[in-house]
Coordinates of C-alpha atoms and ligand atoms in Angstrom, one line a residue:
M89 CA 80.5 -200.8 94.1
Y90 CA 82.5 -197.8 95.2
H91 CA 83.2 -195.2 92.6
K92 CA 85.8 -192.6 93.3
F93 CA 84.4 -190.4 90.5
L94 CA 80.8 -190.4 89.5
D95 CA 79.7 -190.1 85.9
K96 CA 78.0 -186.9 84.8
F97 CA 74.3 -186.9 84.1
P98 CA 73.6 -187.1 80.4
P99 CA 73.4 -183.6 78.8
Q100 CA 69.7 -184.1 77.8
F101 CA 68.7 -185.5 81.1
L102 CA 65.0 -184.7 81.8
W103 CA 64.9 -183.0 85.2
G104 CA 61.2 -182.9 86.0
A105 CA 58.4 -183.0 88.4
A106 CA 55.1 -184.9 88.4
S107 CA 51.5 -184.5 89.2
A108 CA 48.1 -186.2 88.6
A109 CA 44.8 -184.7 87.4
Y110 CA 42.6 -185.6 90.3
Q111 CA 45.2 -184.5 92.9
C112 CA 45.8 -181.0 91.5
E113 CA 43.2 -179.8 89.0
G114 CA 40.0 -179.3 91.0
A115 CA 37.2 -177.9 88.8
A116 CA 35.6 -181.4 89.3
A117 CA 32.3 -180.6 87.7
E118 CA 33.3 -177.6 85.6
D119 CA 33.1 -176.9 81.9
G120 CA 31.4 -180.2 81.1
K121 CA 33.7 -182.6 82.9
G122 CA 32.1 -185.9 83.7
P123 CA 32.5 -187.5 87.1
S124 CA 35.2 -190.1 87.7
V125 CA 35.2 -193.0 90.1
W126 CA 37.2 -190.9 92.6
D127 CA 34.6 -188.1 92.6
A128 CA 32.1 -190.7 93.8
F129 CA 34.4 -192.8 96.1
C130 CA 35.6 -189.8 98.2
R131 CA 32.0 -189.2 99.1
I132 CA 31.7 -192.5 100.9
P133 CA 32.1 -191.8 104.6
G134 CA 35.4 -192.9 106.1
K135 CA 37.1 -193.6 102.8
T136 CA 39.4 -190.5 102.7
R137 CA 41.0 -188.6 105.6
N138 CA 38.4 -186.2 107.0
G139 CA 36.3 -186.8 103.8
T140 CA 38.8 -184.7 101.7
T141 CA 38.0 -184.5 98.0
G142 CA 39.7 -183.3 94.8
D143 CA 36.8 -180.9 94.1
T144 CA 39.0 -177.9 94.4
A145 CA 42.4 -179.7 94.9
V146 CA 45.0 -177.0 94.3
D147 CA 43.0 -175.4 91.5
F148 CA 45.6 -176.2 88.8
Y149 CA 42.7 -176.0 86.3
H150 CA 42.6 -172.2 86.8
R151 CA 46.1 -171.5 87.9
F152 CA 48.2 -173.6 85.5
E153 CA 49.7 -170.6 83.9
E154 CA 51.0 -169.3 87.3
D155 CA 52.4 -172.7 88.0
I156 CA 54.1 -173.0 84.6
A157 CA 55.7 -169.6 85.3
L158 CA 57.2 -171.1 88.5
M159 CA 58.3 -174.1 86.6
K160 CA 60.1 -171.9 84.1
E161 CA 61.7 -169.9 86.9
M162 CA 62.9 -173.2 88.4
G163 CA 64.4 -174.3 85.1
L164 CA 62.3 -177.5 84.9
K165 CA 62.9 -179.5 81.8
A166 CA 59.9 -181.8 81.9
F167 CA 56.5 -181.8 83.6
R168 CA 54.6 -185.0 84.0
F169 CA 50.8 -184.6 84.4
S170 CA 47.8 -186.8 83.7
V171 CA 44.8 -186.2 81.6
S172 CA 41.5 -186.6 83.3
W173 CA 39.8 -189.0 80.9
S174 CA 36.3 -187.9 81.9
R175 CA 37.2 -184.2 81.3
V176 CA 37.8 -185.1 77.7
F177 CA 35.2 -187.9 77.3
P178 CA 32.6 -187.2 80.0
E179 CA 31.1 -190.7 79.5
G180 CA 34.5 -192.3 78.9
E181 CA 33.6 -192.8 75.2
G182 CA 31.5 -191.1 72.5
N183 CA 31.0 -187.4 73.0
I184 CA 34.0 -185.2 73.3
N185 CA 34.0 -182.3 75.7
R186 CA 35.6 -179.5 73.7
K187 CA 36.3 -177.3 76.7
G188 CA 38.1 -180.0 78.6
L189 CA 40.2 -180.9 75.6
E190 CA 41.1 -177.2 75.1
F191 CA 42.3 -177.0 78.7
Y192 CA 45.0 -179.6 77.9
D193 CA 45.7 -178.0 74.5
H194 CA 46.6 -174.8 76.4
L195 CA 48.5 -176.5 79.1
I196 CA 50.7 -178.3 76.5
D197 CA 51.2 -175.2 74.4
R198 CA 52.2 -173.1 77.5
L199 CA 54.7 -175.8 78.6
L200 CA 56.3 -175.9 75.1
E201 CA 56.4 -172.1 74.9
N202 CA 58.4 -172.2 78.1
G203 CA 60.8 -174.9 77.0
I204 CA 59.3 -177.6 79.2
E205 CA 58.7 -181.1 77.8
P206 CA 55.2 -182.4 78.4
M207 CA 55.1 -185.9 79.7
V208 CA 51.5 -187.1 79.5
T209 CA 50.1 -189.9 81.7
L210 CA 47.0 -191.3 80.1
Y211 CA 45.6 -192.9 83.3
H212 CA 46.3 -191.9 86.9
W213 CA 43.4 -193.7 88.5
D214 CA 40.4 -191.5 87.7
L215 CA 38.3 -193.8 85.5
P216 CA 35.2 -192.2 84.1
L217 CA 32.3 -193.2 86.4
A218 CA 30.1 -193.9 83.4
L219 CA 32.4 -196.8 82.4
Q220 CA 32.4 -198.2 85.9
E221 CA 28.6 -198.1 85.9
K222 CA 28.1 -199.3 82.4
Y223 CA 30.7 -202.0 82.1
G224 CA 31.9 -202.7 85.6
G225 CA 35.1 -200.8 85.0
W226 CA 38.3 -202.8 84.4
L227 CA 36.6 -206.1 84.8
S228 CA 35.3 -205.6 81.3
R229 CA 37.2 -205.7 78.0
K230 CA 34.9 -203.0 76.8
T231 CA 36.7 -200.6 79.2
A232 CA 39.9 -201.6 77.5
D233 CA 38.4 -200.8 74.1
A234 CA 37.3 -197.4 75.4
F235 CA 40.8 -196.7 76.8
V236 CA 42.5 -197.5 73.5
A237 CA 40.1 -195.3 71.6
Y238 CA 40.7 -192.4 74.1
A239 CA 44.5 -192.9 73.9
G240 CA 44.4 -192.9 70.1
F241 CA 42.4 -189.7 70.1
L242 CA 45.0 -188.0 72.2
F243 CA 47.9 -189.4 70.2
A244 CA 46.4 -187.9 67.0
R245 CA 45.6 -184.6 68.7
W246 CA 49.0 -184.0 70.2
R247 CA 51.3 -185.6 67.7
G248 CA 54.2 -183.3 67.0
K249 CA 53.8 -181.7 70.4
V250 CA 54.0 -184.5 72.9
R251 CA 56.8 -187.1 72.7
W252 CA 56.7 -188.7 76.1
W253 CA 53.6 -190.8 77.1
I254 CA 52.9 -192.9 80.2
T255 CA 50.2 -195.4 79.8
F256 CA 49.1 -196.4 83.3
N257 CA 50.3 -195.1 86.6
E258 CA 51.0 -197.8 89.2
Q259 CA 48.9 -200.5 87.8
N260 CA 50.0 -202.7 90.8
V261 CA 48.7 -200.1 93.2
F262 CA 45.3 -199.2 91.7
T263 CA 44.3 -202.8 90.9
G264 CA 45.5 -204.0 94.4
L265 CA 43.9 -201.2 96.4
G266 CA 40.8 -201.1 94.2
Y267 CA 39.9 -204.7 93.8
R268 CA 41.7 -206.5 96.7
F269 CA 41.9 -204.2 99.7
A270 CA 38.8 -201.9 99.1
A271 CA 40.9 -198.8 99.8
H272 CA 40.4 -197.3 96.3
P273 CA 37.5 -197.5 93.9
P274 CA 35.7 -199.6 93.1
G275 CA 36.2 -200.7 96.7
E276 CA 36.2 -204.5 96.3
K277 CA 37.8 -207.2 98.3
D278 CA 38.3 -210.0 95.8
F279 CA 41.7 -211.3 94.8
R280 CA 40.2 -213.0 91.7
H281 CA 38.7 -209.7 90.5
M282 CA 42.0 -208.0 91.1
M283 CA 43.8 -210.5 88.8
Q284 CA 41.1 -210.3 86.2
A285 CA 41.0 -206.5 86.1
N286 CA 44.8 -206.4 86.1
H287 CA 44.8 -208.7 83.0
I288 CA 42.4 -206.5 81.2
V289 CA 44.6 -203.4 82.0
N290 CA 47.6 -205.4 80.7
L291 CA 45.8 -205.8 77.4
A292 CA 44.8 -202.2 77.3
N293 CA 48.4 -201.2 78.0
A294 CA 49.9 -203.5 75.2
R295 CA 47.3 -202.3 72.7
T296 CA 48.0 -198.7 73.5
V297 CA 51.8 -199.1 73.2
R298 CA 51.4 -200.8 69.9
L299 CA 49.0 -198.1 68.6
A300 CA 51.3 -195.3 69.7
H301 CA 54.2 -196.9 67.7
Q302 CA 52.0 -197.4 64.7
M303 CA 50.7 -193.8 64.8
D304 CA 54.1 -192.1 65.3
P305 CA 57.4 -193.9 65.5
T306 CA 58.9 -190.8 67.3
F307 CA 56.6 -191.3 70.3
R308 CA 58.2 -192.7 73.4
I309 CA 55.8 -194.6 75.6
G310 CA 55.9 -196.8 78.7
P311 CA 54.1 -197.5 82.0
S312 CA 54.9 -196.0 85.4
F313 CA 55.3 -198.8 87.9
G314 CA 55.3 -198.5 91.7
Y315 CA 58.6 -200.4 92.3
G316 CA 59.8 -201.6 95.6
P317 CA 62.7 -204.0 95.7
S318 CA 62.5 -206.9 98.3
Y319 CA 65.2 -207.5 100.9
P320 CA 65.6 -210.7 102.8
L321 CA 65.6 -210.1 106.6
N322 CA 69.0 -211.7 106.8
A323 CA 71.2 -214.3 105.1
D324 CA 69.1 -217.2 106.2
P325 CA 68.5 -219.1 102.8
G326 CA 64.8 -219.4 103.6
N327 CA 64.6 -215.6 103.9
V328 CA 66.6 -215.2 100.7
L329 CA 64.1 -217.4 98.9
A330 CA 61.3 -215.4 100.4
A331 CA 62.8 -212.2 98.9
L332 CA 62.9 -213.9 95.4
N333 CA 59.2 -214.8 95.9
A334 CA 58.3 -211.3 97.0
D335 CA 60.0 -209.7 93.9
A336 CA 58.2 -212.2 91.6
F337 CA 54.9 -211.5 93.2
N338 CA 55.1 -207.8 93.7
N339 CA 57.2 -206.7 90.7
D340 CA 57.8 -209.3 88.0
W341 CA 54.1 -210.1 87.8
W342 CA 53.6 -206.7 86.2
L343 CA 57.0 -205.8 84.6
D344 CA 57.5 -209.1 82.8
V345 CA 54.1 -208.7 81.1
Y346 CA 55.0 -205.1 80.0
V347 CA 58.4 -206.1 78.6
K348 CA 58.3 -209.8 77.8
G349 CA 54.6 -210.1 77.1
R350 CA 54.2 -213.0 79.5
Y351 CA 53.5 -213.6 83.1
P352 CA 56.4 -214.8 85.2
R353 CA 56.3 -218.6 85.5
F354 CA 56.5 -219.2 89.3
V355 CA 53.7 -216.9 90.3
L356 CA 51.5 -218.0 87.4
K357 CA 51.9 -221.6 88.3
H358 CA 51.2 -220.9 91.9
L359 CA 48.0 -219.0 91.1
E360 CA 46.9 -221.6 88.6
R361 CA 47.2 -224.3 91.3
L362 CA 44.9 -222.2 93.5
G363 CA 42.5 -221.4 90.8
L364 CA 43.3 -217.7 91.1
A365 CA 45.0 -217.1 87.8
P366 CA 43.4 -214.6 85.4
D367 CA 41.3 -215.8 82.5
I368 CA 43.7 -215.6 79.6
R369 CA 42.3 -216.1 76.1
E370 CA 44.4 -217.6 73.4
E371 CA 44.4 -214.4 71.4
D372 CA 45.6 -212.4 74.5
Y373 CA 49.2 -213.8 74.2
A374 CA 49.7 -212.3 70.8
I375 CA 48.5 -208.9 72.1
L376 CA 50.8 -209.0 75.1
E377 CA 53.8 -210.1 73.0
G378 CA 53.0 -207.6 70.3
A379 CA 54.1 -204.5 72.2
R380 CA 57.2 -203.4 74.0
P381 CA 57.6 -200.1 75.8
D382 CA 60.4 -197.7 74.9
F383 CA 61.2 -197.1 78.6
L384 CA 60.1 -198.1 82.0
G385 CA 58.8 -195.5 84.4
M386 CA 59.8 -196.1 88.0
N387 CA 57.9 -194.6 90.9
Y388 CA 60.2 -195.2 93.9
Y389 CA 59.3 -194.5 97.5
H390 CA 60.5 -197.5 99.4
G391 CA 61.0 -201.3 99.2
G392 CA 60.1 -204.0 101.6
T393 CA 61.7 -206.6 103.8
V394 CA 60.6 -210.2 104.0
Q395 CA 61.3 -213.5 105.7
A396 CA 60.3 -217.1 105.1
N397 CA 56.6 -217.8 105.0
V398 CA 54.8 -218.8 108.1
F399 CA 54.6 -222.4 107.1
E400 CA 58.3 -222.9 106.6
N401 CA 59.5 -220.5 109.3
P402 CA 59.6 -222.3 112.7
Q403 CA 60.0 -219.0 114.6
L404 CA 56.9 -217.4 113.0
S405 CA 54.7 -220.5 113.2
K406 CA 55.3 -220.6 117.0
Q407 CA 54.1 -217.0 117.3
K408 CA 51.1 -217.4 115.1
T409 CA 48.4 -220.0 115.9
L410 CA 48.1 -221.8 112.6
D411 CA 45.9 -224.7 111.8
T412 CA 47.6 -226.3 108.8
T413 CA 45.6 -229.5 109.2
D414 CA 42.4 -227.9 107.9
P415 CA 42.6 -227.9 104.0
Y416 CA 39.4 -225.9 103.6
Q417 CA 40.7 -223.1 105.9
M418 CA 44.0 -223.1 104.1
Q419 CA 42.4 -222.8 100.7
A420 CA 40.2 -219.9 102.0
D421 CA 43.3 -218.2 103.4
M422 CA 45.2 -218.7 100.2
E423 CA 42.4 -217.3 98.1
E424 CA 42.6 -214.1 100.1
S425 CA 46.4 -214.0 100.4
P426 CA 48.2 -216.3 98.0
E427 CA 51.5 -214.8 99.0
K428 CA 51.1 -216.4 102.5
V429 CA 53.0 -219.5 101.3
M430 CA 55.6 -217.4 99.5
F431 CA 56.9 -214.8 102.1
E432 CA 56.0 -212.9 105.2
T433 CA 56.7 -209.2 105.6
A434 CA 59.2 -208.1 108.3
R435 CA 60.4 -204.8 109.8
N436 CA 63.8 -203.6 108.5
P437 CA 65.9 -202.8 111.6
Y438 CA 68.2 -200.5 109.6
L439 CA 65.7 -198.0 108.2
E440 CA 63.8 -195.1 109.6
S441 CA 60.4 -194.1 108.5
T442 CA 58.4 -191.0 107.8
E443 CA 55.5 -189.9 109.9
W444 CA 53.3 -192.0 107.7
G445 CA 55.4 -195.1 108.2
W446 CA 57.1 -195.0 104.8
E447 CA 60.7 -196.3 105.0
I448 CA 63.4 -193.8 104.0
D449 CA 65.8 -195.9 101.9
P450 CA 68.0 -194.0 99.4
K451 CA 70.3 -197.0 98.8
G452 CA 67.2 -199.0 98.0
F453 CA 66.7 -196.6 95.1
R454 CA 70.1 -197.7 93.6
V455 CA 69.1 -201.3 94.3
A456 CA 65.8 -200.7 92.5
L457 CA 67.4 -199.1 89.5
R458 CA 70.0 -201.8 89.2
K459 CA 67.4 -204.6 89.5
M460 CA 65.0 -203.1 87.0
Y461 CA 67.7 -202.4 84.5
D462 CA 69.3 -205.8 84.9
R463 CA 66.1 -207.7 84.2
Y464 CA 64.7 -205.6 81.4
E465 CA 67.5 -203.5 79.9
L466 CA 65.3 -200.7 79.0
P467 CA 66.0 -197.0 79.7
I468 CA 64.4 -195.9 82.9
I469 CA 62.6 -192.6 83.7
V470 CA 62.1 -192.1 87.4
T471 CA 58.5 -190.9 87.1
E472 CA 58.0 -190.3 90.9
N473 CA 60.1 -190.0 94.0
G474 CA 59.7 -187.7 97.0
I475 CA 58.7 -187.4 100.6
G476 CA 55.5 -186.3 102.3
T477 CA 56.0 -184.0 105.2
M478 CA 53.9 -181.5 107.2
D479 CA 55.4 -178.3 106.0
V480 CA 54.8 -175.0 107.8
L481 CA 54.4 -171.6 106.2
E482 CA 56.0 -168.9 108.4
N483 CA 56.4 -165.4 107.2
G484 CA 56.1 -166.5 103.6
K485 CA 58.9 -169.1 104.0
I486 CA 58.9 -172.9 104.2
H487 CA 62.1 -174.5 105.5
D488 CA 61.6 -178.0 104.2
T489 CA 65.1 -179.3 105.1
Q490 CA 63.9 -182.9 105.4
R491 CA 62.8 -182.8 101.7
I492 CA 66.1 -181.4 100.5
E493 CA 68.0 -184.0 102.4
Y494 CA 65.8 -186.8 101.2
L495 CA 66.0 -185.8 97.6
R496 CA 69.8 -185.1 97.8
Q497 CA 70.4 -188.6 99.1
H498 CA 68.2 -190.2 96.4
L499 CA 69.7 -188.2 93.6
L500 CA 73.2 -189.2 94.8
E501 CA 72.2 -192.9 94.7
M502 CA 70.7 -192.4 91.3
R503 CA 73.9 -190.9 90.1
K504 CA 75.8 -193.9 91.5
A505 CA 73.4 -196.2 89.7
I506 CA 74.1 -194.3 86.4
T507 CA 77.9 -194.7 87.1
D508 CA 77.3 -198.4 87.7
G509 CA 75.8 -198.5 84.2
V510 CA 72.1 -198.0 84.5
E511 CA 70.5 -196.0 81.7
V512 CA 68.4 -193.4 83.5
I513 CA 67.1 -190.7 81.2
G514 CA 64.9 -188.6 83.4
Y515 CA 63.8 -187.9 87.0
C516 CA 60.5 -186.5 88.0
A517 CA 60.2 -185.5 91.7
W518 CA 56.8 -186.0 93.2
S519 CA 55.5 -183.3 93.1
F520 CA 55.8 -179.8 91.7
T521 CA 53.2 -178.1 93.9
D522 CA 51.6 -179.5 97.0
L523 CA 48.5 -181.5 96.1
L524 CA 46.0 -184.0 97.4
S525 CA 47.3 -187.2 98.9
W526 CA 44.6 -189.7 97.9
L527 CA 43.9 -191.1 101.4
N528 CA 45.8 -188.6 103.6
G529 CA 44.3 -185.3 102.7
Y530 CA 46.2 -182.1 102.2
R531 CA 48.5 -182.0 105.2
K532 CA 50.9 -184.6 103.7
R533 CA 52.7 -182.3 101.4
Y534 CA 55.2 -183.3 98.6
G535 CA 55.7 -180.1 96.6
F536 CA 58.5 -177.7 95.9
V537 CA 55.8 -175.1 95.9
Y538 CA 53.6 -174.7 99.0
V539 CA 49.9 -174.2 98.4
D540 CA 48.0 -172.4 101.1
R541 CA 45.0 -174.6 101.7
D542 CA 43.7 -176.9 104.5
E543 CA 41.6 -180.0 104.6
Q544 CA 38.3 -178.1 104.6
D545 CA 38.9 -176.1 101.4
G546 CA 40.0 -173.1 103.5
G547 CA 43.0 -171.0 102.4
T548 CA 43.9 -168.6 99.7
L549 CA 45.4 -171.3 97.3
N550 CA 48.3 -168.9 96.9
R551 CA 51.7 -170.4 96.0
Y552 CA 54.9 -170.0 97.9
R553 CA 58.4 -171.3 97.0
K554 CA 59.8 -173.7 99.6
D555 CA 63.5 -173.8 100.3
S556 CA 63.6 -177.0 98.2
F557 CA 62.4 -175.0 95.2
H558 CA 65.6 -173.0 95.1
W559 CA 67.7 -176.2 95.9
Y560 CA 66.2 -178.1 93.0
A561 CA 66.7 -175.1 90.7
D562 CA 70.4 -175.4 91.5
V563 CA 70.4 -179.1 90.8
I564 CA 68.9 -178.5 87.4
R565 CA 71.1 -175.6 86.6
S566 CA 74.2 -177.6 87.3
N567 CA 72.8 -180.7 85.6
G568 CA 73.0 -182.6 88.9
N569 CA 76.6 -181.6 89.7
S570 CA 75.5 -179.5 92.7
I571 CA 74.6 -182.8 94.6
L572 CA 78.2 -183.8 94.5
P573 CA 80.3 -181.8 92.2
E574 CA 81.9 -184.0 89.5
R575 CA 85.7 -183.5 89.5
T576 CA 88.1 -183.8 86.6
I577 CA 91.6 -185.2 86.6
D578 CA 92.9 -181.6 86.8
E579 CA 91.1 -181.0 90.1
L580 CA 92.7 -184.0 91.9
T581 CA 95.0 -183.3 94.8
E582 CA 98.6 -184.4 94.3
Q583 CA 98.0 -187.2 96.8
E584 CA 94.9 -188.4 95.0
W585 CA 96.6 -188.3 91.6
K586 CA 99.5 -190.4 93.1
Q587 CA 97.0 -193.0 94.3
V588 CA 95.4 -193.2 90.8
C589 CA 98.8 -193.6 89.2
Q590 CA 99.9 -196.3 91.6
K591 CA 96.8 -198.5 90.7
Ligands
LIG623 C1 52.1 -192.8 94.2 C2 51.0 -192.2 93.4 O1 51.6 -194.0 94.6 O2 52.4 -192.2 95.4 C3 50.7 -190.7 93.6 O3 51.3 -192.4 92.0 C4 50.7 -190.5 95.1 O4 49.5 -190.4 93.0 C5 52.1 -190.8 95.7 O5 50.2 -189.3 95.6 C6 52.2 -190.5 97.1 O6 51.3 -191.2 97.9 P1 50.5 -190.6 99.1 O7 49.5 -191.7 99.5 O8 51.5 -190.3 100.1 O9 49.8 -189.4 98.5

């Protein structure tokens, strides 16, 4: 849809930036904090780039006041951060660590004093290690109980101060990378376990949303989902069907549960046939159906392109040596990759990628916003969007033109989506300062603020404003108009006015 004029951003639009505890706080064993699964996982040789850890990260724990001063200078309206569960409950449940809790009390108070809305993520992947060891992490319903108790405690503590809550960050990513691909803790390769852990997180999510609404009807709560829309490689109907399958498998599988309280039918049926569906108890349905988020958080980096699966795609089956005559082998393949019969990934010839191979696709952002809103009709907060680059500090300056261009294009597409009719109420760029990239160390930088540190914990940890810092400050100051100034009828040229009248 082409719009000659774009709608303004709503007056209360939440212009924000995001972070996560493990990636920025540091102070990994300070003031009584208990270890998380990430504190242990990063010590396994070969798991993170050059063995980088979040031990010091960018020292947000000690420098948050300096960072908030920069946020204020920028004019930031909202700051999304996560609470490190084991900083507050070192064992995940039971004893409270007063000092850890006070750190977040101060952080929230300083944000509010500076007119910045705190947006609290309850879980950004750093499960208390004690819960992993005691219960087997998310494979146990006891971990869900502990999570709901932890969330309820924070709700009571910050009622009246915090309005915006995020339950889980990218449940699709941490269950997939943790239980299926062994790239995150607990480092398993078991699709069944992924499904089971995921189901238990779904229960924890629904119980937490319900509890939040019971405790304070003014709370606004929802999950942050890692959303990537699926494109068919071309108009071949087999590829179009593959894209439907990919959306169902990669997106609806989570989002339907959050909003509708049930798993999407096609994927569930497929997994049941393979004996891979989660173990759902009768009482679980009522829990899932008994909660509805107030908004959906979208983390958008890129989507994906797919084509018909290898069994139905003559071109692909010629390239791959497939033995479809052996039912045992097929069942084994399917247990590892049930999507094999649904779709096959493909390279999108229209898109360029970053140095880390992430496609750059601003239009895909509009597609994502449209699709998510269309299916769920809930307000959307973009809880992450940004680009990782290797920024260079030269004479105190960082000219991150690629970031500015990336964000400009994405914000423009978001504004078009708003003009289309999507209800977007906030946007958090990833990230405010540079921080740790879980698997890629410290050289993949995302921030508006450069932090002087290297992979080996060398550097002053001093902060420097990048060019994008000043650019985003302008965006906020103009409520998004600086991206593409909104024009009024009075500003039309005579020629343009004639065209409008002739229509
Ligand atoms: C999201 C996560 O998946 O992507 C963030 O929520 C993460 O925590 C971000 O840092 C960027 O990913 P990466 O791997 O480039 O750091």
